[in-house]
Coordinates of C-alpha atoms in Angstrom, one line a residue:
M7 CA -81.9 -35.5 -185.2
S8 CA -82.1 -34.5 -181.6
N9 CA -85.5 -34.3 -179.9
K10 CA -84.3 -31.6 -177.5
T11 CA -86.1 -28.3 -177.9
N12 CA -84.5 -24.9 -177.5
V13 CA -85.3 -23.5 -174.1
E14 CA -85.4 -19.7 -173.8
K15 CA -82.8 -18.5 -171.4
K16 CA -84.0 -16.5 -168.5
M17 CA -82.0 -14.2 -166.2
T18 CA -82.5 -13.6 -162.5
I19 CA -81.0 -11.0 -160.2
K20 CA -79.0 -13.7 -158.4
K21 CA -77.5 -14.8 -161.8
L22 CA -77.0 -11.2 -162.9
T23 CA -74.9 -10.3 -159.9
K24 CA -72.4 -13.0 -161.0
E25 CA -71.9 -11.5 -164.4
P26 CA -68.8 -9.4 -165.3
G27 CA -70.9 -6.4 -166.3
G28 CA -71.8 -4.7 -169.6
P29 CA -74.7 -5.0 -172.0
V30 CA -77.1 -7.9 -171.4
R31 CA -79.6 -9.3 -173.9
T32 CA -81.1 -12.1 -171.8
P33 CA -84.6 -11.1 -170.7
L34 CA -84.9 -10.2 -167.0
K35 CA -88.3 -10.3 -165.3
L36 CA -88.6 -7.9 -162.4
K37 CA -91.1 -6.3 -160.1
V38 CA -90.9 -2.6 -159.5
V39 CA -90.8 -2.1 -155.8
S40 CA -90.3 1.7 -155.6
V41 CA -89.5 4.6 -157.9
A42 CA -87.6 7.6 -156.4
K43 CA -87.9 11.2 -157.4
T44 CA -86.5 12.5 -160.6
I45 CA -82.9 13.8 -160.2
D46 CA -81.6 16.6 -162.5
Y47 CA -77.9 16.5 -163.3
T48 CA -75.3 17.7 -165.9
N49 CA -73.3 15.1 -167.8
Q50 CA -69.7 15.4 -168.8
K51 CA -70.6 17.2 -172.0
G52 CA -72.4 19.9 -170.1
K53 CA -75.9 18.7 -171.1
D54 CA -78.8 18.8 -168.6
M55 CA -80.1 15.3 -168.0
Q56 CA -82.7 13.5 -165.8
M57 CA -82.5 10.2 -164.0
K58 CA -84.6 8.1 -161.6
F59 CA -83.4 5.5 -159.1
I60 CA -85.6 2.3 -159.2
T61 CA -85.7 -0.6 -156.8
F62 CA -86.4 -4.0 -158.4
A63 CA -87.0 -7.4 -157.0
D64 CA -87.7 -10.9 -158.1
K65 CA -88.0 -14.3 -156.4
S66 CA -84.2 -14.5 -155.9
N67 CA -83.0 -11.1 -154.7
I68 CA -83.4 -7.3 -154.7
I69 CA -81.4 -4.8 -156.9
T70 CA -81.3 -1.1 -157.6
G71 CA -81.4 0.5 -161.0
K72 CA -80.9 3.7 -162.9
L73 CA -83.5 4.9 -165.4
Y74 CA -82.2 7.4 -168.0
D75 CA -85.2 7.3 -170.4
M76 CA -88.1 9.2 -168.8
G77 CA -90.5 7.9 -171.5
K78 CA -90.4 4.5 -170.0
T79 CA -92.0 5.7 -166.7
E80 CA -95.4 4.9 -168.3
V81 CA -94.5 1.2 -167.9
I82 CA -92.1 1.3 -165.0
Q83 CA -94.4 2.1 -162.2
E84 CA -94.6 0.8 -158.6
G85 CA -96.2 -2.6 -158.3
Q86 CA -95.9 -3.3 -162.0
C87 CA -94.0 -6.4 -163.2
V88 CA -91.8 -5.8 -166.2
C89 CA -89.5 -7.7 -168.6
L90 CA -86.2 -6.0 -169.5
Q91 CA -84.0 -6.7 -172.5
D92 CA -80.9 -5.0 -174.0
Y93 CA -80.1 -3.4 -170.6
I94 CA -76.7 -2.7 -169.0
Y95 CA -75.4 -4.3 -165.8
D96 CA -73.1 -2.1 -163.7
A97 CA -71.0 -4.7 -161.9
K98 CA -69.1 -2.1 -159.8
D99 CA -72.2 -0.7 -158.2
Q100 CA -74.4 -3.8 -158.8
R101 CA -77.1 -1.9 -160.6
V102 CA -79.3 -2.3 -163.7
V103 CA -79.0 0.6 -166.1
I104 CA -82.0 1.3 -168.4
T105 CA -81.3 3.4 -171.4
S106 CA -83.2 4.5 -174.5
K107 CA -82.1 1.2 -176.2
T108 CA -83.6 -1.0 -173.5
L109 CA -86.7 -2.9 -174.4
V110 CA -89.3 -2.7 -171.5
K111 CA -92.6 -4.7 -171.6
K112 CA -95.3 -5.4 -169.0
A113 CA -95.0 -8.9 -167.6
R114 CA -97.4 -11.3 -165.9
R115 CA -97.7 -10.6 -162.2
F116 CA -95.8 -12.7 -159.7
S117 CA -94.8 -12.6 -156.0
A118 CA -91.3 -11.2 -155.4
I119 CA -89.0 -11.9 -152.5
G120 CA -90.2 -10.8 -149.1
E121 CA -93.9 -11.1 -150.0
S122 CA -95.8 -13.7 -148.0
P123 CA -98.1 -16.0 -150.0
K124 CA -100.5 -16.2 -147.0
T125 CA -100.8 -12.4 -147.0
Q126 CA -101.7 -12.5 -150.7
Q127 CA -104.3 -15.2 -150.1
A128 CA -105.8 -13.2 -147.3
K129 CA -106.1 -10.1 -149.5
N130 CA -107.8 -12.2 -152.3
L131 CA -110.2 -13.7 -149.7
K132 CA -111.0 -10.2 -148.5
R133 CA -111.8 -9.0 -152.0
E134 CA -114.1 -12.0 -152.6
E135 CA -116.0 -11.4 -149.3
R136 CA -116.8 -7.8 -150.0
P137 CA -119.7 -8.4 -152.5
Q138 CA -121.0 -11.2 -150.2
N139 CA -121.2 -8.9 -147.2
Q140 CA -123.1 -6.3 -149.3
E141 CA -125.7 -8.9 -150.3
T142 CA -126.1 -10.0 -146.7
L143 CA -126.9 -6.4 -145.6
A144 CA -129.4 -5.9 -148.4
S145 CA -131.3 -9.2 -147.9
P146 CA -133.5 -9.9 -144.8
P147 CA -132.2 -12.3 -142.2
Q148 CA -133.1 -15.9 -142.8
V149 CA -134.7 -17.9 -139.9
K150 CA -133.0 -21.2 -139.4
E151 CA -135.0 -24.4 -139.0
G152 CA -136.4 -24.9 -135.5
H153 CA -136.8 -21.1 -134.8
Q154 CA -140.1 -19.3 -134.6
Q155 CA -140.8 -16.2 -136.7
V156 CA -142.7 -13.2 -135.4
N157 CA -145.2 -11.5 -137.7
S158 CA -143.3 -8.8 -139.5
M159 CA -146.4 -6.6 -140.2
P160 CA -145.6 -3.0 -138.9
M161 CA -147.8 -1.6 -136.2
A162 CA -149.1 2.0 -136.5
L163 CA -148.3 4.5 -133.8
G164 CA -151.1 5.0 -131.2
T165 CA -152.8 1.7 -131.9
T166 CA -153.3 -1.0 -129.4
Q167 CA -152.8 -3.9 -131.7
E168 CA -150.3 -6.4 -130.4
P169 CA -147.9 -8.4 -132.6
V170 CA -149.0 -12.0 -133.1
L171 CA -146.7 -15.1 -132.9
Y172 CA -148.6 -17.8 -134.8
G173 CA -151.9 -16.7 -133.3
T174 CA -150.5 -15.9 -129.8
P175 CA -150.2 -12.2 -128.9
V176 CA -146.7 -11.1 -127.8
H177 CA -146.9 -8.5 -125.1
C178 CA -144.7 -5.4 -125.3
R179 CA -143.8 -2.9 -122.6
T180 CA -144.7 0.1 -124.9
H181 CA -145.9 0.4 -128.5
L182 CA -142.6 2.0 -129.5
C183 CA -140.2 -0.6 -128.2
A184 CA -139.2 -3.9 -129.7
C185 CA -141.3 -6.9 -128.9
T186 CA -140.0 -9.2 -126.1
P187 CA -139.2 -12.6 -127.6
S188 CA -140.7 -15.8 -126.3
K189 CA -138.6 -17.9 -124.0
N190 CA -138.6 -20.7 -126.5
I191 CA -137.1 -18.5 -129.2
S192 CA -133.3 -18.5 -129.1
P193 CA -131.3 -15.7 -130.7
L194 CA -129.7 -16.3 -134.1
P195 CA -126.0 -17.0 -133.9
Q196 CA -123.8 -14.3 -135.2
E197 CA -120.9 -15.0 -137.4
P198 CA -117.5 -14.0 -136.0
K199 CA -115.9 -11.0 -137.7
Q200 CA -112.6 -11.6 -139.5
E201 CA -109.7 -9.5 -138.3
E202 CA -107.9 -7.5 -141.0
K203 CA -104.1 -8.1 -141.1
V204 CA -101.9 -5.0 -141.6
T205 CA -98.6 -5.5 -143.2
S206 CA -95.7 -3.1 -143.4
D207 CA -92.8 -2.8 -145.8
P208 CA -89.4 -3.0 -144.0
K209 CA -87.5 -1.9 -147.2
E210 CA -88.8 1.7 -147.0
G211 CA -85.9 3.1 -145.0
R212 CA -83.4 1.2 -147.2
D213 CA -84.7 2.8 -150.4
V214 CA -84.4 6.3 -148.9
L215 CA -80.8 5.7 -147.8
S216 CA -80.1 4.3 -151.3
E217 CA -81.3 7.6 -152.7
L218 CA -79.0 9.5 -150.4
L219 CA -76.0 7.4 -151.4
N220 CA -76.7 8.0 -155.1
I221 CA -76.8 11.8 -154.5
L222 CA -73.4 11.6 -152.7
Q223 CA -72.0 9.5 -155.6
H224 CA -73.3 11.4 -158.6
G225 CA -74.9 14.6 -157.3
S226 CA -73.8 18.0 -158.4
K227 CA -72.5 20.7 -156.1
K228 CA -75.9 22.3 -155.9
Q229 CA -77.5 18.9 -154.9
L230 CA -74.9 18.2 -152.3
R231 CA -75.4 21.7 -150.7
S232 CA -79.2 20.9 -150.5
L233 CA -78.3 18.2 -147.9
N234 CA -78.3 19.1 -144.2
L235 CA -74.9 19.8 -142.7
I236 CA -73.3 20.0 -146.2
G237 CA -72.2 23.5 -147.1
D238 CA -70.2 24.9 -149.9
K239 CA -66.8 23.8 -148.4
K240 CA -67.9 20.2 -147.6
A241 CA -69.5 19.9 -151.1
K242 CA -66.2 20.8 -152.8
M243 CA -64.4 18.3 -150.5
I244 CA -66.8 15.5 -151.4
I245 CA -66.6 16.2 -155.2
E246 CA -62.8 16.3 -155.0
W247 CA -62.5 13.1 -152.9
R248 CA -64.8 11.0 -155.0
S249 CA -63.0 12.0 -158.2
H250 CA -60.0 9.9 -156.9
N251 CA -61.8 7.4 -154.7
A252 CA -64.8 5.1 -154.9
L253 CA -67.7 6.1 -152.6
K254 CA -69.4 2.7 -152.2
Q255 CA -71.3 3.5 -149.0
I256 CA -72.5 6.5 -147.0
D257 CA -70.0 5.8 -144.1
D258 CA -67.1 6.4 -146.6
L259 CA -67.6 10.1 -145.9
E260 CA -65.7 9.6 -142.7
K261 CA -62.5 9.1 -144.7
I262 CA -62.7 12.7 -145.8
D263 CA -60.9 15.1 -143.5
G264 CA -63.3 17.4 -141.7
I265 CA -66.3 15.1 -141.8
S266 CA -66.7 13.2 -138.6
T267 CA -68.8 10.1 -137.7
K268 CA -71.3 12.3 -135.9
I269 CA -71.9 14.4 -139.0
V270 CA -72.5 11.2 -141.1
E271 CA -75.0 9.7 -138.6
T272 CA -76.8 13.0 -138.3
L273 CA -77.0 13.4 -142.1
K274 CA -78.5 9.9 -142.5
N275 CA -81.0 10.3 -139.7
Q276 CA -82.2 13.7 -140.9
F277 CA -82.5 12.6 -144.5
L278 CA -84.3 9.4 -143.5
G279 CA -86.8 11.4 -141.3
K280 CA -87.4 14.0 -144.1
H281 CA -88.0 11.6 -146.9
T282 CA -89.5 8.5 -145.3
S283 CA -93.1 9.9 -145.4
E284 CA -92.6 10.8 -149.2
V285 CA -91.7 7.2 -150.2
P286 CA -94.9 5.3 -151.3
S287 CA -95.9 2.1 -149.9
T288 CA -95.0 -1.1 -151.8
S289 CA -97.7 -3.4 -150.6
N290 CA -99.4 -4.0 -154.0
D291 CA -99.7 -7.6 -155.0
C292 CA -98.0 -8.6 -158.2

């Protein structure tokens, strides 16, 4: 008998992109980077449907996905690590498709691609220091060895009593001011403040343009007309052109007669400026 144990197969995004496409049963552990707005559309049978575009990441790569089961949004949330099984891989568009048959479970947190381990350690250190700083503010300052301590008894207003330093009076300019320390007393050293590091997410603009591309690929006539510079005529031209051609990127609009390069660039810039502020940050640790 062989002593080899059966090792559970695990899928990664890098391995998945090499697959021919279709249903996949191998578990895929991912981190949810961003969740786009819900898109309403009508399928080929004339039924009203809903869909969300998701951006996933793991330690090997980043991939987009389509979510057709809105009930799974309770688990698929930004910053959450999940494990998918019985999903579909769309090799043409390189996307993960999540349907009602897909099994979605919460997974143990991990650091995805693009996240710096030093940044995560700094955030953990900052969390540990918060209760320590509160205790330091609540407790009185400690006098180090070799320093002299002034009598901490309060002095009533209008009295002439002087504070005493181990039997020796310490003269003050007025009764309301702080006592002048002795020349032999050196100030306590102050601990340097730690600077907080601010990190930014460079993938925010990429996610917004990915949402624009998906609207151009699958959006209805009404959704296309909601875009800037796209009226009724251009919406019909886009729908007719994509029914015979593959629209793989936004710049493919230039292949349609009547849509110039300037219109495409203006469309991207206006959509990016309008929706960038609505895309949530993805700086949560996983």
